[in-house]
PDB file of C-alpha atoms in Angstrom:
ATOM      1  CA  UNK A  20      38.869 -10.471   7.595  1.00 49.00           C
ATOM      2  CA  UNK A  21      42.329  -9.124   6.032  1.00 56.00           C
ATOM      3  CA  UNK A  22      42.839  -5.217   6.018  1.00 56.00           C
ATOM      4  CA  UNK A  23      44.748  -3.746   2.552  1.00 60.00           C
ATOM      5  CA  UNK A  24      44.867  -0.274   2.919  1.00 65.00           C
ATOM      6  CA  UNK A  25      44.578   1.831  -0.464  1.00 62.00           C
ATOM      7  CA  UNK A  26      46.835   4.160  -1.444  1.00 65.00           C
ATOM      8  CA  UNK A  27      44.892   6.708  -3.354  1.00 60.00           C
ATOM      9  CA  UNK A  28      41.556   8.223  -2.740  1.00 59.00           C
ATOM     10  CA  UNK A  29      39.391   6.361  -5.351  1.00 70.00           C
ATOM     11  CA  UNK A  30      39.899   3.156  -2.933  1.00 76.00           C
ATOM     12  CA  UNK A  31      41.933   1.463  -5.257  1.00 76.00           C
ATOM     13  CA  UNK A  32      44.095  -1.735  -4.056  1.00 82.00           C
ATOM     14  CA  UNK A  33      45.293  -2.745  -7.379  1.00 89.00           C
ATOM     15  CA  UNK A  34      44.517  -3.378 -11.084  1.00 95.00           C
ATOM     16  CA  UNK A  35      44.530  -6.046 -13.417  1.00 96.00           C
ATOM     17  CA  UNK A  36      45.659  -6.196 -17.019  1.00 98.00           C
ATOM     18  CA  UNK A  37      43.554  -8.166 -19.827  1.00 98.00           C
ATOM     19  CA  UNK A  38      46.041  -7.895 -22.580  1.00 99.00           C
ATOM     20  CA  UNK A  39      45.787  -9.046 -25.938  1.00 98.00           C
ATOM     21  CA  UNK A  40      48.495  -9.586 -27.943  1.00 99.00           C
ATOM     22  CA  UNK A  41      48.924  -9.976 -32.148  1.00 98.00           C
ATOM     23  CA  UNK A  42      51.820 -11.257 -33.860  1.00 98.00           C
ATOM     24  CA  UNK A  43      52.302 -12.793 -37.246  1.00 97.00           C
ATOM     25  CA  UNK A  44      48.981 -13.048 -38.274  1.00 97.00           C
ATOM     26  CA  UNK A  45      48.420 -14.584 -34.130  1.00 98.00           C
ATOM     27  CA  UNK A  46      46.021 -13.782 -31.226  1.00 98.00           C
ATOM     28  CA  UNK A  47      47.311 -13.886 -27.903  1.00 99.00           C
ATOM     29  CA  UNK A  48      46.260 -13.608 -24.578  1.00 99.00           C
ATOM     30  CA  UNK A  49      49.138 -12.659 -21.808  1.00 99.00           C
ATOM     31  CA  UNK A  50      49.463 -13.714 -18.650  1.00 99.00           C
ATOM     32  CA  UNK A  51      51.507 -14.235 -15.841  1.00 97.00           C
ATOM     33  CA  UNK A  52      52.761 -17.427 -13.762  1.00 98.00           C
ATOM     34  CA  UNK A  53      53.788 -16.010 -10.451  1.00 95.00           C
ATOM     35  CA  UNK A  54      54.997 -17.943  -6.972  1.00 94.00           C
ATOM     36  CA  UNK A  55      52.539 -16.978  -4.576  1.00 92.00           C
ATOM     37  CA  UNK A  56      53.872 -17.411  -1.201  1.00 90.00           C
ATOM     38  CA  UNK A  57      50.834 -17.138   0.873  1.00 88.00           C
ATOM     39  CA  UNK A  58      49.287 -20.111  -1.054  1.00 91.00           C
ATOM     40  CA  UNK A  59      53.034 -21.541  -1.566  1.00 94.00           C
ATOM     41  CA  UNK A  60      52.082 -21.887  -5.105  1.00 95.00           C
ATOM     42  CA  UNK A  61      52.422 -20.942  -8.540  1.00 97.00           C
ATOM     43  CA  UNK A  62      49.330 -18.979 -10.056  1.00 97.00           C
ATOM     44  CA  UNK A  63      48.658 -18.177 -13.114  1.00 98.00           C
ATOM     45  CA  UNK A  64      46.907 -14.436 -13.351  1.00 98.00           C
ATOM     46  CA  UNK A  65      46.528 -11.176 -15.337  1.00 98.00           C
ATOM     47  CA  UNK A  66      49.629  -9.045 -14.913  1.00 98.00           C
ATOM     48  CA  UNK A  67      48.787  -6.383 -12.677  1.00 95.00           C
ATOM     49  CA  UNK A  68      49.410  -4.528  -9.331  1.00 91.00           C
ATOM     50  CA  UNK A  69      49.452  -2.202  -7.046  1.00 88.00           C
ATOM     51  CA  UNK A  70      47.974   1.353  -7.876  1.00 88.00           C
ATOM     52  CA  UNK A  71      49.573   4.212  -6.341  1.00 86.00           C
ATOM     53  CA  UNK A  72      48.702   7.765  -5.094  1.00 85.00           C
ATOM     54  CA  UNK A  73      48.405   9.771  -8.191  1.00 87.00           C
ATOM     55  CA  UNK A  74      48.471   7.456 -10.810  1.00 89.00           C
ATOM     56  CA  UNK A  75      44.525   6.085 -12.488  1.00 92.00           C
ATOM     57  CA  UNK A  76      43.951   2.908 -12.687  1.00 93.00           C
ATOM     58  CA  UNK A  77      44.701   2.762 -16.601  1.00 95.00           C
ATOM     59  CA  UNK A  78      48.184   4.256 -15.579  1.00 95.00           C
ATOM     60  CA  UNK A  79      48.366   2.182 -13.139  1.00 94.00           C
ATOM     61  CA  UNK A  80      48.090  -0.947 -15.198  1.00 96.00           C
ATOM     62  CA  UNK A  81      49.726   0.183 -18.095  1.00 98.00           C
ATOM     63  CA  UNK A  82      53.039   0.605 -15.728  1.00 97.00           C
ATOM     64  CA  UNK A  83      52.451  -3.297 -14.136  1.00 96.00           C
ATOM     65  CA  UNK A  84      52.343  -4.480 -17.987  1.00 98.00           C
ATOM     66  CA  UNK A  85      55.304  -3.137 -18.990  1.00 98.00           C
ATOM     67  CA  UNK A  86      57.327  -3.909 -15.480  1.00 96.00           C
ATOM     68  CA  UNK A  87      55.914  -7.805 -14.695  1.00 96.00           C
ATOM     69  CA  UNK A  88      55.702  -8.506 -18.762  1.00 98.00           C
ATOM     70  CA  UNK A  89      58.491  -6.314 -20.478  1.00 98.00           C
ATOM     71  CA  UNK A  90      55.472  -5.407 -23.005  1.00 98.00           C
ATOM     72  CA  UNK A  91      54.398  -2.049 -23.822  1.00 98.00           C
ATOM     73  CA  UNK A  92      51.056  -1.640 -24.754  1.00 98.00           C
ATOM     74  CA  UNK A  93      49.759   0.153 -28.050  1.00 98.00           C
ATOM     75  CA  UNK A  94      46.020   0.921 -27.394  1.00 98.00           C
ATOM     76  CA  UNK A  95      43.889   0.104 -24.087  1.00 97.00           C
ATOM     77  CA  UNK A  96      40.491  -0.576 -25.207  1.00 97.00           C
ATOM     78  CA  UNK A  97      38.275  -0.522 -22.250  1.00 96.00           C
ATOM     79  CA  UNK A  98      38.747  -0.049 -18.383  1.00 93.00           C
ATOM     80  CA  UNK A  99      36.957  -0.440 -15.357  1.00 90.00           C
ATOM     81  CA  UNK A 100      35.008   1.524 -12.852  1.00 91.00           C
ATOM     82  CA  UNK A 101      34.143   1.523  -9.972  1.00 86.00           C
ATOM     83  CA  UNK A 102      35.474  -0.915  -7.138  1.00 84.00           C
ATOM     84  CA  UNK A 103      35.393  -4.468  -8.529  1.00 86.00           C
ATOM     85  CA  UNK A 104      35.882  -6.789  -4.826  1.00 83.00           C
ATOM     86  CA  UNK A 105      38.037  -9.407  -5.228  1.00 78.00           C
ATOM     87  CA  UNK A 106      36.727 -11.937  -2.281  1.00 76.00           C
ATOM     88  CA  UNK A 107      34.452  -9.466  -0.514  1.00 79.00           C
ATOM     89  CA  UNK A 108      33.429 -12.163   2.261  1.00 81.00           C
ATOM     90  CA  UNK A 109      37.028 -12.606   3.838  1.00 79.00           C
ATOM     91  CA  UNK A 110      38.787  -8.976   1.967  1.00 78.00           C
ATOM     92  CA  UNK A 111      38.559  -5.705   1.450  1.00 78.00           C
ATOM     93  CA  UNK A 112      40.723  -5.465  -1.344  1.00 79.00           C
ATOM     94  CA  UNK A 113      39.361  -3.535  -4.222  1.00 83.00           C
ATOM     95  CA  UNK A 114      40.792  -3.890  -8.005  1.00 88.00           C
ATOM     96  CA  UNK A 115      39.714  -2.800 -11.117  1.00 91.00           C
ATOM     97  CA  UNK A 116      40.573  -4.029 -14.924  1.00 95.00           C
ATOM     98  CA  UNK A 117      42.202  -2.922 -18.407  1.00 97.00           C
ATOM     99  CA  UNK A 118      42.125  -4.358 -21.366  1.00 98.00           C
ATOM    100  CA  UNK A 119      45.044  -3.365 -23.534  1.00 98.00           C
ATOM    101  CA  UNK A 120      46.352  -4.056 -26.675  1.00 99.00           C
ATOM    102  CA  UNK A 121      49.720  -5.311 -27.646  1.00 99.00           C
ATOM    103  CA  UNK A 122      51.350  -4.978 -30.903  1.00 99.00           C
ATOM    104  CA  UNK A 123      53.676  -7.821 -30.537  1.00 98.00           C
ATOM    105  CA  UNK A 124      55.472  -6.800 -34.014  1.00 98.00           C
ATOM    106  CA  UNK A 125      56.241  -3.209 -33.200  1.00 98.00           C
ATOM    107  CA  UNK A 126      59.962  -2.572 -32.288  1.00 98.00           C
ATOM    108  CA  UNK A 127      59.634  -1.811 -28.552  1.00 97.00           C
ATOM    109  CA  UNK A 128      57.625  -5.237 -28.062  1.00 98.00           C
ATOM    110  CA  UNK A 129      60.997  -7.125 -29.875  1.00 95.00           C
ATOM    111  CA  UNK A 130      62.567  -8.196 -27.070  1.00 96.00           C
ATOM    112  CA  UNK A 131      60.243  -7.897 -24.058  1.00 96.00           C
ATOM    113  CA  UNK A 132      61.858  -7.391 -21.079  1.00 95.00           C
ATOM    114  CA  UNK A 133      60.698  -7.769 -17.460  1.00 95.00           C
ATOM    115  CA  UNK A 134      61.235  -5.572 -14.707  1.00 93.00           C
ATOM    116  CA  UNK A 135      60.975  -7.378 -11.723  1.00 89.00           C
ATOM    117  CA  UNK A 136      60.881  -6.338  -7.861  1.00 84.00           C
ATOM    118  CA  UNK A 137      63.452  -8.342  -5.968  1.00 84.00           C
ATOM    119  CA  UNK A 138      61.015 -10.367  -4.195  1.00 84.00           C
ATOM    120  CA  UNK A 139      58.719 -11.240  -7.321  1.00 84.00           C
ATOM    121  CA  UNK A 140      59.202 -14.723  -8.838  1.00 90.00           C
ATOM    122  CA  UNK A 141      57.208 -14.594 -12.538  1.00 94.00           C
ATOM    123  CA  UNK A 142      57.251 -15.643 -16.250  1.00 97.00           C
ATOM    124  CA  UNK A 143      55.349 -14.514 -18.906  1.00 98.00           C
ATOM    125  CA  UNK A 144      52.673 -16.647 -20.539  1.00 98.00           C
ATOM    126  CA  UNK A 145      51.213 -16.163 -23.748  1.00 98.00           C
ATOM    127  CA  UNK A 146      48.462 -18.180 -24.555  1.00 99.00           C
ATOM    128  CA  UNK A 147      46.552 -18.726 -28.089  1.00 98.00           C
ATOM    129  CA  UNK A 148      43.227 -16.960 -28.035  1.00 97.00           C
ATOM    130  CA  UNK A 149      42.021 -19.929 -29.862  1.00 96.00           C
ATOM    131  CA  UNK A 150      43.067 -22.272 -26.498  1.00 98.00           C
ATOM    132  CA  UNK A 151      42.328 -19.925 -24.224  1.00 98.00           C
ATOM    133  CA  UNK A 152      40.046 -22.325 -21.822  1.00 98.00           C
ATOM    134  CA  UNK A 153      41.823 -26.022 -22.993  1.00 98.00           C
ATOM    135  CA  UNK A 154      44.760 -24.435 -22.099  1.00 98.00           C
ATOM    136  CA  UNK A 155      43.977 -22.816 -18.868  1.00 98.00           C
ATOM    137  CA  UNK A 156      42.219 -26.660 -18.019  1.00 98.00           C
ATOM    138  CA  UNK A 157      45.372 -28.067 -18.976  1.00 98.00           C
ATOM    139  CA  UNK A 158      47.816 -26.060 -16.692  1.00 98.00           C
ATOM    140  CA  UNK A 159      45.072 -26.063 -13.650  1.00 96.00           C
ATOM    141  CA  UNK A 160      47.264 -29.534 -13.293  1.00 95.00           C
ATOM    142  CA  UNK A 161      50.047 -27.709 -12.286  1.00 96.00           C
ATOM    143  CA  UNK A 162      49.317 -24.176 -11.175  1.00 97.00           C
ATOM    144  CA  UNK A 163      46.983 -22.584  -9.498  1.00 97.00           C
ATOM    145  CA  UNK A 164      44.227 -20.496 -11.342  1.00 98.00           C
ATOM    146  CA  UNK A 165      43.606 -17.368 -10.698  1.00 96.00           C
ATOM    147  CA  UNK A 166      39.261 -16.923 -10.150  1.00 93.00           C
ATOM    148  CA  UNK A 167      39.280 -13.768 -12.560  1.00 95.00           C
ATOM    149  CA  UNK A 168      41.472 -15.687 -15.419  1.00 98.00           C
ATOM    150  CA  UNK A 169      39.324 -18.811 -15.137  1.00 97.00           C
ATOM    151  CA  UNK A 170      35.742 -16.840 -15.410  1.00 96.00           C
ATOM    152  CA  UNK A 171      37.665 -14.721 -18.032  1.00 97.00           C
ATOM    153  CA  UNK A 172      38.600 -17.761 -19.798  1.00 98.00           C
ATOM    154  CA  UNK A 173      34.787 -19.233 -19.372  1.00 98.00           C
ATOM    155  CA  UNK A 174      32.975 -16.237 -20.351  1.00 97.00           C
ATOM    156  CA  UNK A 175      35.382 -15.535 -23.720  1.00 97.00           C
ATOM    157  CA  UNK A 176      34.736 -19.271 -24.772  1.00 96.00           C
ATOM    158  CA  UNK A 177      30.497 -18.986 -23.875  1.00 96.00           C
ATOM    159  CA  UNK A 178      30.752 -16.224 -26.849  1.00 92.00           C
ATOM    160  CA  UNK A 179      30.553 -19.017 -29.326  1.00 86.00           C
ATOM    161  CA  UNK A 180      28.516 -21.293 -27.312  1.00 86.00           C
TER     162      UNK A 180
END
């Protein structure tokens, strides 16, 4: 088993950021396509991070948007409690989620900006909310999928099953 120690009380690894973005009449989901070196791969998964003593977890993620995407976020709509596991059978590492909106047509979002660490390799994706899941099975060809984007991805599309 692999150790991550938390850095705030609630137990907290990290958070992830479902972000939706509009623009021009368009739905967008946004995403990230990051070089994972432990799996030597690129992955495609929420933007998100680490969340540090003193900040929640919406801070938390609201900061990762804005750093790994350049996008600031307008609204955040829901967030998690609790400890969400990530692999509970070979981690301990704890997350939880956000869901934030993006007005992609507001000033600040013009010319979105990332904020990288110096070790982080990672591009924005935006993805069609209407393709969410063709698209997803088209670039599992090439990158790696994050689990919580693809059961995000099925469990959006079952809506209309």
């Amino acid at each position: 088993m692999n150790t991550i120690t938390a850095k705030n009380p609630e137990r907290i690894n990290g958070v992830y950021v479902i972000a939706r973005l509009r623009s021009e009449g368009e739905t967008y989901f946004v995403f990230n396509k990051q070089y994972r070196i432990p799996t030597g791969s690129w992955t495609l998964e929420f933007p998100g991070g680490v969340q540090e003593m003193g900040e929640s977890s919406t801070e938390a993620g609201l900061r990762e948007l804005k750093e790994e995407t350049g996008y600031a976020a307008a609204a955040v709509l829901l967030s998690s409690s609790g400890r969400q596991t990530t692999m509970p059978s070979r981690l301990n590492d704890t997350a939880r989620h956000v869901v934030a909106e993006i007005d992609g047509d507001a000033a600040i979002n013009s010319f979105p900006k990332q904020h990288l660490d110096d070790a982080e390799m990672s591009k924005v994706v935006l993805i069609k909310e209407s393709q969410l899941l063709s698209t997803i099975q088209s670039l599992e060809k090439e990158l790696d999928i994050a689990s919580n984007v693809y059961t995000f991805a099925i469990g959006y599309t079952m809506r209309n099953l």
